[in-house]
PDB file of C-alpha atoms in Angstrom:
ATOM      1  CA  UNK A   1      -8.335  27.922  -0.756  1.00 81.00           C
ATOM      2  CA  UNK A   2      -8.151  25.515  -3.637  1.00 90.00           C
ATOM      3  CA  UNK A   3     -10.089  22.864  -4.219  1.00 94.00           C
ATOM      4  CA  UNK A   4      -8.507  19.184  -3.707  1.00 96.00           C
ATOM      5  CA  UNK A   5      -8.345  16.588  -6.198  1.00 96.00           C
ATOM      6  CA  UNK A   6      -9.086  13.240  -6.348  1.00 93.00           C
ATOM      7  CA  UNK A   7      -6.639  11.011  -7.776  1.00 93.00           C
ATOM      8  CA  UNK A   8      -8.107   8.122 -10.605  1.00 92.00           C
ATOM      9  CA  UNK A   9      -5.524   4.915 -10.428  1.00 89.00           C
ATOM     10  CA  UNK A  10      -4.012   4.901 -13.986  1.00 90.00           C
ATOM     11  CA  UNK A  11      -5.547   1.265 -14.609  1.00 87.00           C
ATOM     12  CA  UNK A  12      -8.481   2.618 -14.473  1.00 88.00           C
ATOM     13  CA  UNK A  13      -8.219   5.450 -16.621  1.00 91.00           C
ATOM     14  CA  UNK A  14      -8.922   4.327 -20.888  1.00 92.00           C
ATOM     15  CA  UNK A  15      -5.837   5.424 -23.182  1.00 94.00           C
ATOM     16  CA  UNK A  16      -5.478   9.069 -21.621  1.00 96.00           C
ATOM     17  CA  UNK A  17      -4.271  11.995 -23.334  1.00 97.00           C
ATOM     18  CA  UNK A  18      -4.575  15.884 -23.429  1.00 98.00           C
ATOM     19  CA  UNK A  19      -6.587  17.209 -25.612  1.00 97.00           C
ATOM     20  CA  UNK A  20      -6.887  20.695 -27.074  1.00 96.00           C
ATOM     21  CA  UNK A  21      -8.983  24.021 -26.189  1.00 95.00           C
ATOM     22  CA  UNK A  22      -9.237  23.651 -22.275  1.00 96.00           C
ATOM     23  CA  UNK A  23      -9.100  26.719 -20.065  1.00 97.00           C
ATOM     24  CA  UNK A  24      -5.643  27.318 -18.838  1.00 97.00           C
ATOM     25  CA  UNK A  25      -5.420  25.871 -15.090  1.00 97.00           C
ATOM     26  CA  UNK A  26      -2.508  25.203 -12.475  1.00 97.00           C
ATOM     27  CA  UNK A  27      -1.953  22.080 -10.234  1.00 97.00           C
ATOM     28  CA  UNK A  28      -0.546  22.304  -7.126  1.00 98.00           C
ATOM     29  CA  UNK A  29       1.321  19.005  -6.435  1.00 98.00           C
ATOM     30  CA  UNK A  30       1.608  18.362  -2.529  1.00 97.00           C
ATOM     31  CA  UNK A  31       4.327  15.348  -1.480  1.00 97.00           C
ATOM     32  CA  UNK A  32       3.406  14.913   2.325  1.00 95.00           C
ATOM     33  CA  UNK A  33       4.564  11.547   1.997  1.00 91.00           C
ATOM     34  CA  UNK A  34       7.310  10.452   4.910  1.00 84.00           C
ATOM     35  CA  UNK A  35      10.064   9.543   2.750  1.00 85.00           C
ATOM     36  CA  UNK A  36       8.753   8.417  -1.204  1.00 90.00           C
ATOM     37  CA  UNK A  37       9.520  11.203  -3.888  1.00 95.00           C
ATOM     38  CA  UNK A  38       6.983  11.531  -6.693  1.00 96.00           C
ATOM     39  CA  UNK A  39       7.663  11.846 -10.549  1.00 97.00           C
ATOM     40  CA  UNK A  40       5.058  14.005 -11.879  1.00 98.00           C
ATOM     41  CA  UNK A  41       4.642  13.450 -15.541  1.00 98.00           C
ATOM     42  CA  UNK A  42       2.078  15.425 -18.507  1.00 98.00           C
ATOM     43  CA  UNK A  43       0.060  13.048 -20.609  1.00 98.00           C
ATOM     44  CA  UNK A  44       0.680  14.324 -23.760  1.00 98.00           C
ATOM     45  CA  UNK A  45      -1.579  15.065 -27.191  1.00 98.00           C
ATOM     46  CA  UNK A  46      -0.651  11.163 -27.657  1.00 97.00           C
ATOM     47  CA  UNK A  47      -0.716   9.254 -24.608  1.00 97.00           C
ATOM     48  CA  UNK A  48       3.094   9.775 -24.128  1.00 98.00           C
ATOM     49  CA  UNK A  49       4.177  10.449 -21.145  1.00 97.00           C
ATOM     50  CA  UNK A  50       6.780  13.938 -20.375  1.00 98.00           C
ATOM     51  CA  UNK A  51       8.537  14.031 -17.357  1.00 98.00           C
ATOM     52  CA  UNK A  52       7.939  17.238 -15.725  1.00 97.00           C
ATOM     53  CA  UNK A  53       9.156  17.146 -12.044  1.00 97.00           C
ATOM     54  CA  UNK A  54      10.484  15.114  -9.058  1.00 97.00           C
ATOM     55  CA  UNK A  55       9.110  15.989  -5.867  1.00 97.00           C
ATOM     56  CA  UNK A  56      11.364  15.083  -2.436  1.00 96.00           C
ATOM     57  CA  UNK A  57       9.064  14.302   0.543  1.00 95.00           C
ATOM     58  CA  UNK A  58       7.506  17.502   2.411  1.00 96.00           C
ATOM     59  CA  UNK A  59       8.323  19.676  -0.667  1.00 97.00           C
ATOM     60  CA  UNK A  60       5.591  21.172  -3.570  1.00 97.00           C
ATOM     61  CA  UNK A  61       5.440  22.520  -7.086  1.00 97.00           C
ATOM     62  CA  UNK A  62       3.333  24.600  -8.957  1.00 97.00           C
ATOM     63  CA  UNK A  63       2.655  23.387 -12.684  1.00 98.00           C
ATOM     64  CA  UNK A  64       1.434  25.628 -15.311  1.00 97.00           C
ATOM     65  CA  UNK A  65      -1.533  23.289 -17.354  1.00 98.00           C
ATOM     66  CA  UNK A  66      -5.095  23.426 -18.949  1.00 98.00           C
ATOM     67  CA  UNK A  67      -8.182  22.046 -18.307  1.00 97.00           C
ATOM     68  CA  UNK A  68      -8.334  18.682 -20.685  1.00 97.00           C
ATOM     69  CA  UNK A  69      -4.492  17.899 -19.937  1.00 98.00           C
ATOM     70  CA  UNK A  70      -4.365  14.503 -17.587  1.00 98.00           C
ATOM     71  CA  UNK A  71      -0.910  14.660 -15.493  1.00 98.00           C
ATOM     72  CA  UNK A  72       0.449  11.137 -13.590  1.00 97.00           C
ATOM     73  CA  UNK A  73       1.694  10.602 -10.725  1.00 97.00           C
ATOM     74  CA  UNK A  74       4.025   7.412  -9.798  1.00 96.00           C
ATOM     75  CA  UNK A  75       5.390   7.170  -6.593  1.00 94.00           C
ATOM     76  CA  UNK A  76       7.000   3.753  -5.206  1.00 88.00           C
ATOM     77  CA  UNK A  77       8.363   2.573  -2.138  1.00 75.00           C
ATOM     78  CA  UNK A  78      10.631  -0.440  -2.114  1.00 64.00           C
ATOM     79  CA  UNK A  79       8.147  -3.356  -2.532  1.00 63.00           C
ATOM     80  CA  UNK A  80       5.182  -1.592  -4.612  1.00 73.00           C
ATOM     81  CA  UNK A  81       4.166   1.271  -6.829  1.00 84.00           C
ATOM     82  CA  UNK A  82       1.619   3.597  -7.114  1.00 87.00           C
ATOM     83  CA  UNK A  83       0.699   5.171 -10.126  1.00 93.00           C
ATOM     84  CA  UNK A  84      -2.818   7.582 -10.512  1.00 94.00           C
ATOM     85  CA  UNK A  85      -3.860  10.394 -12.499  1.00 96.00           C
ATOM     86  CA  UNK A  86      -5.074  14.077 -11.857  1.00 97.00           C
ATOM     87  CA  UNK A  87      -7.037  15.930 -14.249  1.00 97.00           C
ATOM     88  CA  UNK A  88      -7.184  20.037 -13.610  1.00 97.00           C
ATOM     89  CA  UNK A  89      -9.581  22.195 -12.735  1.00 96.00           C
ATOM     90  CA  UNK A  90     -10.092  25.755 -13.418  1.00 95.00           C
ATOM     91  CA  UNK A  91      -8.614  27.852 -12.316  1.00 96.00           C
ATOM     92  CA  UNK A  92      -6.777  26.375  -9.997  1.00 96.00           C
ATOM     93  CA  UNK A  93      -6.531  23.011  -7.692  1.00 97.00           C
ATOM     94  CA  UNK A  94      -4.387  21.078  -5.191  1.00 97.00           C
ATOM     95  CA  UNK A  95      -2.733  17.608  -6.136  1.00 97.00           C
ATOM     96  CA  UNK A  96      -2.252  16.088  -2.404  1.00 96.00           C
ATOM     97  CA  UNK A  97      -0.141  13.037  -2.278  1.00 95.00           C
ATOM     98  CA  UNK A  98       0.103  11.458   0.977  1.00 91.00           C
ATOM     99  CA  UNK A  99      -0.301   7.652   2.134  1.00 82.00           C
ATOM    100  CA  UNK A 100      -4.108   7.333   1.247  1.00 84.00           C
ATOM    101  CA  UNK A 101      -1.854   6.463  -1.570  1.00 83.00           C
ATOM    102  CA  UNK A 102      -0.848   3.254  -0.321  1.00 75.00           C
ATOM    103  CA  UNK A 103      -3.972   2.004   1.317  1.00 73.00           C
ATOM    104  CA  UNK A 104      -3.057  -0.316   3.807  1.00 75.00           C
ATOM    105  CA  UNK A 105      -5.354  -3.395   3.970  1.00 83.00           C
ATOM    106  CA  UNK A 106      -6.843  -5.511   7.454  1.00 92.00           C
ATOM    107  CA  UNK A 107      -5.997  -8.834   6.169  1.00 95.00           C
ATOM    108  CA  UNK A 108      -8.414 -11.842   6.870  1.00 95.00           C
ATOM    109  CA  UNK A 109      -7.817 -13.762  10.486  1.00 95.00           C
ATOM    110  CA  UNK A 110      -8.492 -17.281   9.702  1.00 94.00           C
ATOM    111  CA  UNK A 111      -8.407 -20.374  12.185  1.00 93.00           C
ATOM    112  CA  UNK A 112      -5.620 -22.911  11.834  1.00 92.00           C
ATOM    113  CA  UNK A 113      -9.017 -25.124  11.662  1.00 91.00           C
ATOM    114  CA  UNK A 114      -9.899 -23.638   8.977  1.00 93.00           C
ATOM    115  CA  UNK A 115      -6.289 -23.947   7.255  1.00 90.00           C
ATOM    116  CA  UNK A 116      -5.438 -27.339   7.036  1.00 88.00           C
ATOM    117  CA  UNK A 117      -2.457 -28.475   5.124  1.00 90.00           C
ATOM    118  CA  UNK A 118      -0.714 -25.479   5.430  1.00 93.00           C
ATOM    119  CA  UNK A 119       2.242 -24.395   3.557  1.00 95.00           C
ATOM    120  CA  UNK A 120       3.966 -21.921   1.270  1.00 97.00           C
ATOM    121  CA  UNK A 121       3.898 -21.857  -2.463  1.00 95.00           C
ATOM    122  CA  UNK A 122       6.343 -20.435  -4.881  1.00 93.00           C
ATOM    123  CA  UNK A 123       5.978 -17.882  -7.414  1.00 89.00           C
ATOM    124  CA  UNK A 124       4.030 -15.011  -5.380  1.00 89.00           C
ATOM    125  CA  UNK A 125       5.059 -11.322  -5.443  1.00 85.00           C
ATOM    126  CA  UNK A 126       6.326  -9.742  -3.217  1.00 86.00           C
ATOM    127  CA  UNK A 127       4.405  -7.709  -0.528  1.00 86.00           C
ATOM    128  CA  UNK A 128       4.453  -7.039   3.316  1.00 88.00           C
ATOM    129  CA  UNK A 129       2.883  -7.929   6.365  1.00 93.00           C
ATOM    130  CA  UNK A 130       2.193  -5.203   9.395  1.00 93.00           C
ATOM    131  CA  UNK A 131       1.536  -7.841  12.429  1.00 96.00           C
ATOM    132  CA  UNK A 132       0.049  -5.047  15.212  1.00 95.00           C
ATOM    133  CA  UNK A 133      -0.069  -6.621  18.557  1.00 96.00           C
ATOM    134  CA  UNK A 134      -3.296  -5.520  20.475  1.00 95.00           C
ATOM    135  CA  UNK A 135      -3.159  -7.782  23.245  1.00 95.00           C
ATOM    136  CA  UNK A 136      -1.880  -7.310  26.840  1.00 94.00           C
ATOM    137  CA  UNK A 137       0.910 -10.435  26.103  1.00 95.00           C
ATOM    138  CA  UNK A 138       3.343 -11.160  23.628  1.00 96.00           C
ATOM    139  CA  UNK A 139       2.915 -12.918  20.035  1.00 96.00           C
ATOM    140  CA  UNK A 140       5.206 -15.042  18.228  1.00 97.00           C
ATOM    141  CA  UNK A 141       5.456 -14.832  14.908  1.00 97.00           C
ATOM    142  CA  UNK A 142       6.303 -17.915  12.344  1.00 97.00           C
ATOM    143  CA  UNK A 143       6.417 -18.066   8.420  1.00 97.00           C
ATOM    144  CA  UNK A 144       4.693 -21.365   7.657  1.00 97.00           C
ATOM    145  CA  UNK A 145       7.554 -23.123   4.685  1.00 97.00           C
ATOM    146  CA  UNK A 146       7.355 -24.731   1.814  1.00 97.00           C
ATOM    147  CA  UNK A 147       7.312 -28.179   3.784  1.00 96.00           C
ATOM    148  CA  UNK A 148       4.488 -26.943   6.486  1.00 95.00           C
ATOM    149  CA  UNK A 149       7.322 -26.287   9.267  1.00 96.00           C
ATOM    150  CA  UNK A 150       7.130 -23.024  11.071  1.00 96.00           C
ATOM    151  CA  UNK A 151       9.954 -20.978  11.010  1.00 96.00           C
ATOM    152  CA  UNK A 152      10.089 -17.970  14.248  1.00 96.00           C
ATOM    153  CA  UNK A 153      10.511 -14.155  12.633  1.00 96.00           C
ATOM    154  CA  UNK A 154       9.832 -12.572  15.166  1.00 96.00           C
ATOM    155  CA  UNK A 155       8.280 -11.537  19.023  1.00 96.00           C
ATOM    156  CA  UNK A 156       5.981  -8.537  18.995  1.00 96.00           C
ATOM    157  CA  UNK A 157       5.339  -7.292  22.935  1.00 96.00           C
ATOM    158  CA  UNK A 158       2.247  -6.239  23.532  1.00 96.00           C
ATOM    159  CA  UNK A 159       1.229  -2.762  22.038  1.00 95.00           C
ATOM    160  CA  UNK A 160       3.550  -3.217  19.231  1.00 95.00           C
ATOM    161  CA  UNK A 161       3.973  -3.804  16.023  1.00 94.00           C
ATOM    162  CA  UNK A 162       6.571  -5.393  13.210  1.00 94.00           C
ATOM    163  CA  UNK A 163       6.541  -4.720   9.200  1.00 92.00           C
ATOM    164  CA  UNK A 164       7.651  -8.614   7.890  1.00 94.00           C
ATOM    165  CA  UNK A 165       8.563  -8.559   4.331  1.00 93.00           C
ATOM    166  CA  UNK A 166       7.183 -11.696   2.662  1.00 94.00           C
ATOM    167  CA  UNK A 167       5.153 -13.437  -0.627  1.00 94.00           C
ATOM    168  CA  UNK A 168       1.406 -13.790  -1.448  1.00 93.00           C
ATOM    169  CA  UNK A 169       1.360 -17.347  -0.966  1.00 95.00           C
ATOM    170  CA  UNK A 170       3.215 -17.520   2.135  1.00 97.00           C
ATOM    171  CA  UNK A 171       1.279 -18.273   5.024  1.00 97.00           C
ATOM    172  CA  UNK A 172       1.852 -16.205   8.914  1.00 97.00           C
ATOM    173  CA  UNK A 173       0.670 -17.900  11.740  1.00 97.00           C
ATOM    174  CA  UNK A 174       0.581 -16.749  15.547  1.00 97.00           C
ATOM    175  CA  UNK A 175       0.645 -17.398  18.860  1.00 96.00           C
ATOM    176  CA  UNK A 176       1.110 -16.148  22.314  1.00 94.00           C
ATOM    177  CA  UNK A 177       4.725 -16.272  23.600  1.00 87.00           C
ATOM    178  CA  UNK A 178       3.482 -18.864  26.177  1.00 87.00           C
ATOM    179  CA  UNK A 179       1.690 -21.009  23.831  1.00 88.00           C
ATOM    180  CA  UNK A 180       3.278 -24.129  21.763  1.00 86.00           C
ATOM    181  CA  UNK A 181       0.247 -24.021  18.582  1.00 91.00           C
ATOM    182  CA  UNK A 182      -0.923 -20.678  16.742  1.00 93.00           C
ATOM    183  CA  UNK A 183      -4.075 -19.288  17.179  1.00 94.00           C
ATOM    184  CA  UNK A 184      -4.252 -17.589  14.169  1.00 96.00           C
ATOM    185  CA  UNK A 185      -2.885 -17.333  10.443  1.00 97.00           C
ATOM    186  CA  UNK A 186      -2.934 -14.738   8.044  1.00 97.00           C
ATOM    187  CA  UNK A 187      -2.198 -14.762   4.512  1.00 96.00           C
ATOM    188  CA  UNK A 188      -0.695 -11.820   2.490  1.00 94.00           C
ATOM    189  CA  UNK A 189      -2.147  -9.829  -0.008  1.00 88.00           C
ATOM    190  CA  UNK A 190      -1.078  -8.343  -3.390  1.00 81.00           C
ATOM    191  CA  UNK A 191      -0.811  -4.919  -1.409  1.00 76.00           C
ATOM    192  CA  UNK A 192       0.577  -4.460   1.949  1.00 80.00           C
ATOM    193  CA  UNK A 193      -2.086  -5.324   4.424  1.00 89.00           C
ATOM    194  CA  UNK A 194      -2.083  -5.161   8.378  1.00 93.00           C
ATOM    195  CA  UNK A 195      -2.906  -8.264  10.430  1.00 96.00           C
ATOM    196  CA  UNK A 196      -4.660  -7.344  13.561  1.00 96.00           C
ATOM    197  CA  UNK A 197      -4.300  -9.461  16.848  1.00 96.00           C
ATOM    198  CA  UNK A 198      -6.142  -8.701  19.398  1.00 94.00           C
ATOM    199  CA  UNK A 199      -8.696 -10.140  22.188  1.00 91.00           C
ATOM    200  CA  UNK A 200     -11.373 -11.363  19.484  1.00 89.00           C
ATOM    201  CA  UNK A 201      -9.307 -14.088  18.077  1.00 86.00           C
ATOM    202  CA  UNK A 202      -8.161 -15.632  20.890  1.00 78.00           C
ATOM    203  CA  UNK A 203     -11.840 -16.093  22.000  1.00 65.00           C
ATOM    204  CA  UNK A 204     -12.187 -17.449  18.514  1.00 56.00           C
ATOM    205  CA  UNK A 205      -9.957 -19.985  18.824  1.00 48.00           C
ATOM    206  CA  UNK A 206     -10.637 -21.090  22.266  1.00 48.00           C
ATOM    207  CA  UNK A 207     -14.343 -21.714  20.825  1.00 44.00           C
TER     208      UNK A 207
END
C-alpha cells in the first residue's frame, strides 16, 4: 500500500515550481469522482504549467516524477472549479481525487426576523443551493427578487432534496407547504453549500 496524499489548494501554494535533484518518485492519480474528469498538469522548472493527462471519472494513471516536482490538479463541474496541488513522495504515493474536493458547505439558517428588507442584489457569482428536506411535511421553496417578492422554485416532500442553481446575493426563503410566510431563509455562498431544514428551525421560529 501507498501512502495517500494530501492535496494543498493552488492559492495557497507561493509561485510553485520543480526544482532539481529530488529522488525519482511516481504518483498515482485516482479520479473517483461521479462524473468530473481531471487535467493533471507538471509544474515545471518555471512555474509553467505542462499538460500531462486527462483522467475520465472511475479511471487512473500512473505518472513517472521526482521528489521536488509539484503536479496540479483542476477539475470543474459546471458552476465552479477546483484547482490543488500534489507534491511526491518517495518512492511512491496515491493522488485520490474524489468530492472532498468540492466541500459542500451547511449554510447559515437565519430568521425572516432577523432579515428584514429582504431582497436580491445584482452582480453575485454564480453558485448552488442543496435545500435537504428533513422534516416529516413538505417545504416550499421561493427565490426572494430584486423587488422583495417571492418567486416559488420549487416543493421538496419530505426526505428529499433539490440542487437550485442561483447567485450569492440572492436570498432562499422557506416554508411548509401548508404555511402562507417562511420560516426560514438562507443565503448562498461563494461555494455550493447545503441548507438544512429540519425540526430545529421550525421550533425557532415558532419562539
Amino acid at each position: 500500500m501507498f501512502p495517500t496524499l494530501s492535496p494543498q489548494p493552488s492559492a495557497a501554494v507561493e509561485n510553485p515550481r520543480s526544482v532539481y535533484g529530488g529522488a525519482s518518485s511516481t504518483l498515482n492519480f485516482i479520479n473517483r469522482l461521479d462524473a468530473e474528469s481531471a487535467k493533471i498538469y507538471w509544474i515545471d522548472f518555471s512555474g509553467n504549467r505542462v499538460l500531462r493527462a486527462t483522467i475520465a471519472p472511475g479511471n487512473a494513471i500512473r505518472l513517472e516524477t521526482y521528489v521536488g516536482h509539484p503536479w496540479e490538479v483542476v477539475v470543474s463541474r459546471k458552476d465552479e472549479t477546483r484547482t490543488v496541488i500534489y507534491y511526491p513522495t518517495f518512492p511512491e504515493a496515491n493522488a485520490i481525487l474524489d468530492k472532498a474536493l468540492f466541500p459542500i458547505l451547511t449554510l447559515p439558517a437565519i430568521r425572516p426576523s432577523d432579515a428584514p428588507n429582504l431582497l436580491s442584489t445584482q452582480g453575485g457569482t454564480s453558485t448552488a443551493i442543496e435545500f435537504e428536506n428533513r422534516l416529516n411535511v413538505a417545504v416550499k421553496v421561493f427565490w426572494v427578487n430584486f423587488f422583495g417578492k417571492r418567486a416559488l422554485f420549487a416543493t421538496v416532500p419530505p426526505g428529499r432534496s433539490c440542487r437550485q442553481l442561483t447567485f450569492v446575493g440572492h436570498p432562499w426563503a422557506v416554508s411548509t407547504e401548508t404555511e402562507k410566510e417562511p420560516f426560514v431563509v438562507f443565503f448562498p455562498a461563494p461555494h455550493e453549500g447545503t441548507a438544512v431544514i429540519d425540526d430545529s428551525l421550525l421550533h425557532e421560529g415558532n419562539s
